[in-house]
Protein backbone atom coordinates (compact mmCIF):
# COMPACT_ATOMS: atom_id res chain seq x y z
CA MET A 1 -31.18 -98.75 -47.19
CA PHE A 2 -30.50 -95.72 -48.61
CA SER A 3 -32.30 -92.20 -48.85
CA SER A 4 -32.58 -89.52 -49.89
CA ARG A 5 -35.74 -87.77 -47.68
CA PRO A 6 -35.08 -84.24 -46.09
CA PRO A 7 -34.06 -83.74 -42.44
CA CYS A 8 -37.22 -81.50 -41.89
CA ASN A 9 -40.12 -79.98 -43.83
CA VAL A 10 -41.04 -76.46 -45.38
CA GLY A 11 -42.58 -74.83 -42.07
CA ASP A 12 -40.75 -76.20 -39.24
CA SER A 13 -39.15 -75.29 -36.81
CA VAL A 14 -35.53 -75.18 -36.59
CA THR A 15 -35.97 -77.27 -33.78
CA ASP A 16 -37.44 -79.67 -35.24
CA VAL A 17 -34.73 -80.29 -37.94
CA GLU A 18 -32.85 -83.62 -37.43
CA THR A 19 -29.20 -83.25 -37.74
CA PRO A 20 -26.75 -82.93 -38.54
CA ALA A 21 -28.17 -80.81 -41.61
CA LEU A 22 -26.35 -78.36 -43.45
CA LEU A 23 -28.07 -74.64 -42.96
CA VAL A 24 -28.45 -71.44 -44.60
CA CYS A 25 -29.54 -68.10 -42.91
CA LEU A 26 -31.71 -66.80 -45.94
CA LYS A 27 -31.64 -63.20 -45.07
CA LYS A 28 -27.63 -63.40 -45.09
CA LEU A 29 -27.54 -65.16 -48.57
CA GLU A 30 -29.67 -62.79 -49.77
CA GLN A 31 -27.50 -59.97 -48.53
CA ASN A 32 -24.73 -61.55 -49.83
CA LEU A 33 -25.90 -61.80 -53.06
CA ASN A 34 -26.76 -58.11 -53.09
CA THR A 35 -23.43 -57.33 -51.93
CA LEU A 36 -21.99 -58.62 -54.84
CA LYS A 37 -24.31 -57.43 -57.28
CA GLU A 38 -23.48 -54.05 -56.12
CA ALA A 39 -19.77 -55.06 -56.17
CA MET A 40 -19.52 -55.22 -60.05
CA LYS A 41 -21.53 -52.11 -60.85
CA SER A 42 -18.09 -50.85 -60.21
CA PHE A 43 -16.61 -53.15 -63.36
CA PRO A 44 -19.02 -52.45 -65.66
CA SER A 45 -17.59 -54.07 -68.70
CA VAL A 46 -16.61 -57.44 -66.00
CA LYS A 47 -19.24 -60.19 -66.60
CA LEU A 48 -20.32 -62.26 -63.17
CA ARG A 49 -20.35 -65.71 -63.46
CA PRO A 50 -19.79 -67.53 -59.65
CA HIS A 51 -18.66 -70.80 -59.22
CA ALA A 52 -21.05 -73.41 -58.71
CA LYS A 53 -18.83 -75.77 -56.96
CA THR A 54 -19.24 -73.80 -53.11
CA HIS A 55 -22.61 -75.24 -53.31
CA LYS A 56 -23.80 -77.47 -56.54
CA CYS A 57 -27.25 -76.65 -56.47
CA ALA A 58 -29.31 -75.34 -59.56
CA MET A 59 -31.77 -73.58 -57.17
CA LEU A 60 -29.54 -71.22 -55.40
CA ALA A 61 -27.72 -70.83 -59.25
CA ARG A 62 -31.06 -69.43 -60.18
CA LEU A 63 -30.44 -66.75 -57.43
CA GLN A 64 -27.11 -66.08 -58.70
CA ILE A 65 -28.69 -65.62 -62.30
CA GLN A 66 -31.41 -63.10 -60.92
CA SER A 67 -28.71 -61.12 -59.30
CA GLY A 68 -26.95 -60.32 -62.49
CA ALA A 69 -25.11 -63.64 -63.25
CA VAL A 70 -24.53 -64.28 -66.86
CA GLY A 71 -24.31 -68.12 -66.19
CA LEU A 72 -22.17 -70.50 -63.98
CA CYS A 73 -19.23 -72.23 -63.55
CA CYS A 74 -18.58 -75.76 -62.15
CA GLN A 75 -16.05 -78.01 -61.65
CA LYS A 76 -17.20 -81.35 -62.27
CA LEU A 77 -19.33 -83.03 -64.83
CA THR A 78 -22.21 -84.04 -62.27
CA GLU A 79 -22.27 -80.28 -61.10
CA ALA A 80 -22.90 -79.10 -65.15
CA GLU A 81 -25.67 -81.73 -65.55
CA ALA A 82 -26.91 -80.77 -62.20
CA LEU A 83 -27.15 -77.43 -62.87
CA VAL A 84 -28.71 -78.00 -66.72
CA GLN A 85 -31.30 -80.32 -65.27
CA GLY A 86 -31.99 -77.33 -63.15
CA GLY A 87 -32.63 -75.18 -66.04
CA ILE A 88 -29.09 -73.11 -66.47
CA GLN A 89 -28.63 -72.22 -69.84
CA ASP A 90 -24.93 -71.33 -69.99
CA VAL A 91 -22.55 -73.58 -67.80
CA LEU A 92 -18.27 -73.33 -68.27
CA LEU A 93 -17.03 -76.22 -67.07
CA SER A 94 -13.39 -74.87 -65.74
CA ASN A 95 -11.98 -78.32 -65.63
CA GLN A 96 -10.47 -80.80 -68.09
CA VAL A 97 -13.21 -83.40 -68.61
CA ILE A 98 -11.45 -86.70 -69.81
CA ASN A 99 -13.09 -90.54 -71.12
CA LYS A 100 -15.28 -90.89 -74.20
CA LYS A 101 -18.16 -91.54 -71.89
CA LYS A 102 -18.11 -88.12 -70.16
CA LEU A 103 -17.13 -86.53 -73.01
CA LEU A 104 -20.48 -87.50 -74.84
CA ARG A 105 -22.57 -86.65 -71.71
CA LEU A 106 -20.78 -83.32 -71.91
CA ALA A 107 -21.77 -82.35 -75.27
CA SER A 108 -25.15 -83.88 -74.80
CA LEU A 109 -25.77 -81.07 -72.23
CA ALA A 110 -24.84 -78.67 -75.22
CA LYS A 111 -28.56 -79.78 -76.64
CA SER A 112 -29.96 -77.24 -74.45
CA ALA A 113 -27.59 -75.19 -72.83
CA HIS A 114 -24.45 -73.44 -74.11
CA ILE A 115 -21.58 -75.17 -73.02
CA ALA A 116 -17.94 -74.27 -72.05
CA VAL A 117 -15.04 -76.08 -71.04
CA CYS A 118 -11.13 -76.15 -69.90
CA VAL A 119 -8.85 -77.93 -71.65
CA ASP A 120 -4.59 -78.54 -71.67
CA SER A 121 -3.71 -80.46 -74.08
CA GLU A 122 -4.44 -81.42 -77.89
CA ARG A 123 -5.49 -85.23 -77.51
CA ASN A 124 -8.67 -83.49 -75.20
CA ILE A 125 -9.34 -81.09 -77.84
CA GLU A 126 -9.67 -83.71 -80.71
CA ASP A 127 -11.50 -85.79 -78.48
CA LEU A 128 -14.12 -83.00 -77.51
CA SER A 129 -14.54 -82.70 -81.31
CA GLU A 130 -15.33 -85.88 -82.04
CA ALA A 131 -17.62 -85.82 -79.13
CA ALA A 132 -19.43 -82.64 -80.30
CA LYS A 133 -19.70 -83.93 -83.77
CA THR A 134 -21.26 -87.52 -82.82
CA LEU A 135 -24.36 -85.22 -81.32
CA ASP A 136 -24.34 -82.25 -83.60
CA VAL A 137 -23.51 -80.10 -81.08
CA MET A 138 -21.08 -76.85 -80.97
CA LEU A 139 -19.07 -76.91 -77.59
CA ASP A 140 -16.65 -73.91 -76.75
CA ILE A 141 -13.39 -74.39 -76.00
CA VAL A 142 -11.48 -72.57 -73.18
CA ILE A 143 -7.71 -72.95 -72.79
CA GLU A 144 -6.47 -72.95 -69.52
CA VAL A 145 -3.03 -71.14 -68.50
CA ASN A 146 -0.82 -72.05 -65.68
CA VAL A 147 -0.92 -68.76 -64.03
CA GLY A 148 0.85 -70.43 -61.00
CA GLY A 149 -1.64 -72.54 -59.35
CA PHE A 150 0.55 -75.63 -60.70
CA ARG A 151 -2.79 -78.01 -61.15
CA CYS A 152 -3.95 -78.03 -64.82
CA GLY A 153 -3.24 -75.55 -67.90
CA VAL A 154 -0.18 -74.76 -70.06
CA GLU A 155 2.29 -72.36 -69.71
CA PRO A 156 1.82 -69.09 -71.00
CA GLY A 157 3.45 -68.88 -74.65
CA PRO A 158 3.50 -70.35 -77.35
CA ASP A 159 1.62 -73.63 -76.52
CA VAL A 160 -1.42 -71.33 -75.61
CA ALA A 161 -1.43 -70.44 -79.19
CA ARG A 162 -1.01 -73.91 -80.40
CA LEU A 163 -3.67 -75.17 -78.67
CA ALA A 164 -6.19 -71.96 -79.89
CA LYS A 165 -4.90 -73.10 -83.50
CA LYS A 166 -6.13 -76.90 -83.04
CA VAL A 167 -9.28 -75.50 -81.68
CA MET A 168 -9.60 -73.99 -84.57
CA SER A 169 -8.93 -76.56 -86.99
CA LEU A 170 -11.42 -78.89 -85.74
CA SER A 171 -15.21 -79.09 -86.48
CA ASN A 172 -17.73 -78.55 -83.97
CA ILE A 173 -15.82 -76.79 -81.37
CA ARG A 174 -14.94 -73.10 -81.15
CA PHE A 175 -12.14 -71.14 -79.23
CA LYS A 176 -13.35 -68.99 -76.62
CA GLY A 177 -10.54 -67.74 -74.63
CA LEU A 178 -8.56 -68.38 -71.72
CA HIS A 179 -9.10 -69.50 -67.89
CA CYS A 180 -6.66 -67.88 -65.72
CA TYR A 181 -7.02 -69.03 -62.33
CA ASN A 182 -5.15 -69.76 -59.17
CA GLY A 183 -6.95 -70.52 -56.13
CA ARG A 184 -4.23 -70.60 -53.83
CA ASN A 185 -4.01 -66.61 -53.82
CA GLN A 186 -7.66 -66.74 -52.41
CA HIS A 187 -6.60 -67.62 -48.69
CA ILE A 188 -3.78 -65.23 -48.48
CA ARG A 189 -4.33 -63.02 -45.83
CA SER A 190 -2.86 -59.73 -46.61
CA LEU A 191 -4.53 -57.40 -48.92
CA ALA A 192 -0.92 -56.15 -49.68
CA ASP A 193 0.06 -59.85 -50.40
CA ARG A 194 -2.84 -61.00 -52.35
CA GLN A 195 -2.52 -58.14 -54.71
CA THR A 196 1.12 -59.30 -55.21
CA ALA A 197 -0.18 -62.36 -55.83
CA VAL A 198 -2.74 -61.25 -58.55
CA ASN A 199 -0.51 -58.97 -60.38
CA GLU A 200 2.23 -61.95 -61.17
CA VAL A 201 -0.99 -63.92 -62.25
CA ILE A 202 -1.99 -60.36 -64.56
CA GLU A 203 1.42 -60.59 -65.70
CA LYS A 204 1.05 -64.36 -67.04
CA THR A 205 -2.23 -63.65 -68.53
CA LYS A 206 -0.95 -60.78 -70.28
CA LEU A 207 1.56 -63.26 -71.68
CA ALA A 208 -0.49 -65.87 -72.88
CA LEU A 209 -2.59 -62.95 -74.77
CA SER A 210 0.60 -61.90 -76.62
CA ALA A 211 1.06 -65.06 -77.95
CA LEU A 212 -2.18 -64.97 -79.55
CA LYS A 213 -1.77 -61.73 -80.78
CA GLU A 214 1.40 -62.60 -82.88
CA SER A 215 -0.74 -65.37 -83.94
CA GLU A 216 -3.32 -63.10 -85.04
CA ILE A 217 -5.84 -64.94 -82.72
CA GLU A 218 -8.29 -62.87 -81.24
CA CYS A 219 -9.28 -63.45 -77.60
CA ASN A 220 -12.11 -61.17 -76.29
CA TYR A 221 -12.37 -64.09 -73.06
CA VAL A 222 -10.52 -64.34 -70.16
CA THR A 223 -12.05 -65.65 -66.71
CA GLY A 224 -10.89 -66.76 -63.56
CA GLY A 225 -10.17 -64.98 -59.95
CA GLY A 226 -12.48 -66.16 -56.66
CA THR A 227 -14.02 -65.08 -53.66
CA GLY A 228 -10.77 -63.45 -52.32
CA THR A 229 -9.54 -61.46 -54.99
CA PHE A 230 -12.07 -60.93 -57.83
CA HIS A 231 -12.32 -57.22 -56.70
CA LEU A 232 -8.19 -57.63 -58.16
CA GLU A 233 -9.00 -59.39 -61.45
CA ALA A 234 -11.79 -57.16 -61.92
CA ALA A 235 -9.76 -53.85 -61.56
CA SER A 236 -6.95 -55.30 -63.83
CA GLU A 237 -8.67 -54.70 -67.15
CA VAL A 238 -7.31 -57.62 -68.55
CA PHE A 239 -9.95 -60.11 -66.99
CA THR A 240 -13.35 -59.83 -68.33
CA GLU A 241 -15.03 -62.15 -65.80
CA VAL A 242 -14.82 -63.15 -62.50
CA GLN A 243 -16.25 -66.52 -60.95
CA PRO A 244 -16.39 -65.94 -56.85
CA GLY A 245 -18.02 -68.94 -55.51
CA SER A 246 -17.59 -68.91 -51.50
CA TYR A 247 -19.38 -65.69 -51.12
CA VAL A 248 -22.42 -66.54 -51.10
CA PHE A 249 -21.85 -69.50 -47.85
CA MET A 250 -18.50 -67.98 -46.49
CA ASP A 251 -16.38 -70.14 -44.04
CA VAL A 252 -13.77 -69.89 -41.73
CA ASP A 253 -11.11 -69.90 -43.40
CA TYR A 254 -12.00 -66.89 -45.64
CA GLY A 255 -13.29 -65.11 -42.41
CA LEU A 256 -9.52 -64.81 -41.70
CA ASN A 257 -8.43 -62.90 -44.49
CA LEU A 258 -7.35 -59.34 -43.88
CA ASP A 259 -9.08 -56.57 -45.91
CA GLY A 260 -7.42 -53.10 -46.11
CA GLU A 261 -7.51 -52.22 -42.96
CA GLU A 262 -5.77 -54.80 -41.09
CA LYS A 263 -9.00 -56.12 -40.13
CA PHE A 264 -10.70 -59.36 -41.09
CA VAL A 265 -13.06 -59.59 -44.09
CA SER A 266 -16.05 -58.62 -43.45
CA GLU A 267 -17.88 -57.92 -47.17
CA PHE A 268 -20.19 -60.80 -47.39
CA GLN A 269 -21.68 -62.48 -44.51
CA GLN A 270 -20.95 -66.26 -42.80
CA SER A 271 -24.90 -67.47 -43.99
CA LEU A 272 -23.77 -71.25 -43.68
CA TYR A 273 -23.51 -73.49 -40.81
CA ILE A 274 -23.94 -77.00 -40.06
CA LEU A 275 -26.80 -77.65 -37.28
CA SER A 276 -25.67 -80.15 -34.93
CA THR A 277 -27.17 -82.08 -31.31
CA VAL A 278 -25.60 -82.81 -28.13
CA GLN A 279 -25.93 -86.42 -28.00
CA SER A 280 -23.71 -86.64 -24.68
CA VAL A 281 -22.19 -84.48 -22.05
CA ALA A 282 -19.25 -85.03 -19.39
CA GLU A 283 -17.77 -82.95 -16.69
CA ASN A 284 -14.87 -81.94 -19.48
CA ARG A 285 -16.96 -82.30 -22.70
CA ALA A 286 -19.77 -82.16 -24.92
CA ILE A 287 -20.47 -84.64 -27.88
CA VAL A 288 -22.41 -83.56 -31.19
CA ASP A 289 -23.89 -85.78 -33.76
CA VAL A 290 -21.09 -83.73 -36.47
CA GLY A 291 -18.08 -85.77 -37.42
CA LEU A 292 -15.68 -86.15 -40.35
CA LYS A 293 -18.67 -87.61 -42.14
CA ALA A 294 -20.46 -84.44 -41.86
CA VAL A 295 -17.86 -81.45 -42.20
CA SER A 296 -14.76 -81.21 -44.15
CA LEU A 297 -11.65 -80.71 -41.40
CA ASP A 298 -9.39 -79.80 -44.58
CA SER A 299 -9.14 -76.16 -43.67
CA GLY A 300 -9.34 -76.30 -40.00
CA VAL A 301 -12.43 -77.30 -37.86
CA PRO A 302 -15.06 -75.73 -37.51
CA THR A 303 -16.08 -72.78 -34.74
CA VAL A 304 -19.03 -72.67 -32.77
CA LYS A 305 -21.84 -69.63 -33.56
CA ASN A 306 -21.46 -67.39 -30.47
CA SER A 307 -19.69 -70.09 -28.90
CA GLY A 308 -16.98 -67.66 -26.07
CA ASP A 309 -14.26 -70.19 -25.22
CA GLN A 310 -15.87 -73.27 -26.65
CA VAL A 311 -14.25 -75.31 -29.02
CA TYR A 312 -14.83 -78.26 -31.48
CA ILE A 313 -12.33 -80.94 -31.87
CA SER A 314 -12.42 -83.84 -33.98
CA GLY A 315 -14.43 -87.12 -32.60
CA GLY A 316 -13.60 -88.92 -35.63
CA ASP A 317 -16.48 -90.10 -37.98
CA GLU A 318 -19.54 -89.60 -36.21
CA HIS A 319 -18.66 -87.23 -32.82
CA GLY A 320 -17.16 -83.65 -32.61
CA VAL A 321 -16.03 -82.97 -29.20
CA ILE A 322 -16.91 -79.35 -27.71
CA VAL A 323 -14.42 -78.43 -24.73
CA PRO A 324 -15.50 -77.11 -22.30
CA PRO A 325 -19.13 -78.18 -22.22
CA GLY A 326 -19.93 -75.29 -20.40
CA ASP A 327 -24.20 -74.69 -19.95
CA LEU A 328 -24.79 -77.75 -22.91
CA LYS A 329 -27.47 -79.98 -22.06
CA VAL A 330 -28.25 -83.20 -24.04
CA GLY A 331 -30.87 -82.73 -26.98
CA ASP A 332 -29.31 -78.86 -26.95
CA GLN A 333 -28.85 -77.94 -30.60
CA LEU A 334 -25.40 -76.12 -32.04
CA TRP A 335 -24.52 -73.93 -34.56
CA LEU A 336 -21.45 -74.94 -36.47
CA ILE A 337 -19.74 -72.81 -38.83
CA PRO A 338 -17.63 -74.71 -41.36
CA GLY A 339 -13.55 -74.56 -42.23
CA HIS A 340 -14.37 -75.01 -45.56
CA CYS A 341 -17.69 -74.56 -47.20
CA ASP A 342 -17.31 -76.41 -50.49
CA PRO A 343 -16.27 -79.87 -49.16
CA THR A 344 -18.71 -79.60 -46.63
CA VAL A 345 -21.70 -79.03 -48.24
CA ASN A 346 -20.63 -81.95 -51.12
CA MET A 347 -21.17 -84.22 -47.94
CA HIS A 348 -25.04 -83.66 -47.16
CA GLU A 349 -27.84 -83.80 -49.84
CA TRP A 350 -29.69 -80.88 -48.59
CA ILE A 351 -29.61 -77.15 -47.98
CA VAL A 352 -32.01 -75.78 -45.34
CA GLY A 353 -33.25 -72.38 -45.59
CA MET A 354 -34.45 -70.69 -42.55
CA ARG A 355 -35.84 -67.51 -41.73
CA ASP A 356 -36.68 -66.13 -38.22
CA GLY A 357 -36.34 -69.36 -36.74
CA ARG A 358 -38.50 -71.50 -39.34
CA VAL A 359 -37.63 -73.87 -42.27
CA GLU A 360 -38.31 -71.54 -45.50
CA SER A 361 -37.05 -74.17 -48.36
CA ILE A 362 -35.06 -77.01 -48.71
CA TRP A 363 -32.95 -77.28 -52.03
CA PRO A 364 -31.95 -80.72 -53.62
CA ILE A 365 -27.48 -80.85 -54.01
CA GLY A 366 -27.91 -82.50 -57.07
CA GLY A 367 -24.31 -81.70 -57.95
CA LYS A 368 -22.85 -83.90 -54.86
CA GLY A 369 -20.46 -86.44 -55.11
CA PRO A 370 -16.98 -86.90 -56.65
CA GLY A 371 -18.08 -85.76 -59.53
CA ILE A 372 -18.04 -88.99 -61.81
């Protein structure tokens, strides 16, 4: 029978947490929140809208609002619902929502929060207007521009103005601005190469803005950027808002990016871990209870915190293999750093907040799942 019982209780020692469990070091999390808040002071005209696809947790979103965010963005409807139900008043769904039933769910959120959503087709715009009209609400519409990611988005140029005009011709929706984001740029290793890639984004964004200007359509909102590049978009004098998300947690992949001195980035601290338990030990390996159901391998395997030469090898759905086993014994706990934080969080139901070896908070991950 399915149970959403948390893996521990507030006040428990870390040694009493049932595994696999998603742990967050609260001191490092708070440090990351403050680091970003301080960084944004260099860009007083640029607003901060962190991306909740990283954590999918309304309680963490509230901490981001307290640290200067104007609102949150998310990538899936269930994430948006979790945020609004958790009290977040300003949400951008930075993706397309298709299907009339889902559009009615989206529109219903506008009864209690300010809701914006991305579009890249006239049909979707018409359906959004109809859903908003049905529920007598107003939705903000953000046109997604393909700035090099080659996922959703129209090409910069006349199509941007065409869609803006479509929005402006219909009721219960209003044109807010542009979404210009390239996720691939976040993981380009060299800072110089990241800057070159972001420059291309900026040039494509300028083309989109020029098309709007030629059609006498005002646009004062351009949003995008992520943990790996937000400094660059914020300094562009084109972007009015940035969307870093992974900065709260970090992961192995982000830790491979380089700064201007060609050293591994260290602006944000690793705060997220998967707590695991050793369940078997042999001469040449130790087996832990974190497999494919508890950690995402899309960006590589997790690393072992303070491991020295120990390496994690995938052991299938339920198991991870640690080699060499070293001094590990059955029952020992290991802290693993995920290769990619976003999909790893999506596998869990709770974020366990730790401070000084004890559980201080347990937060539900309300927006987990495929995002239906």
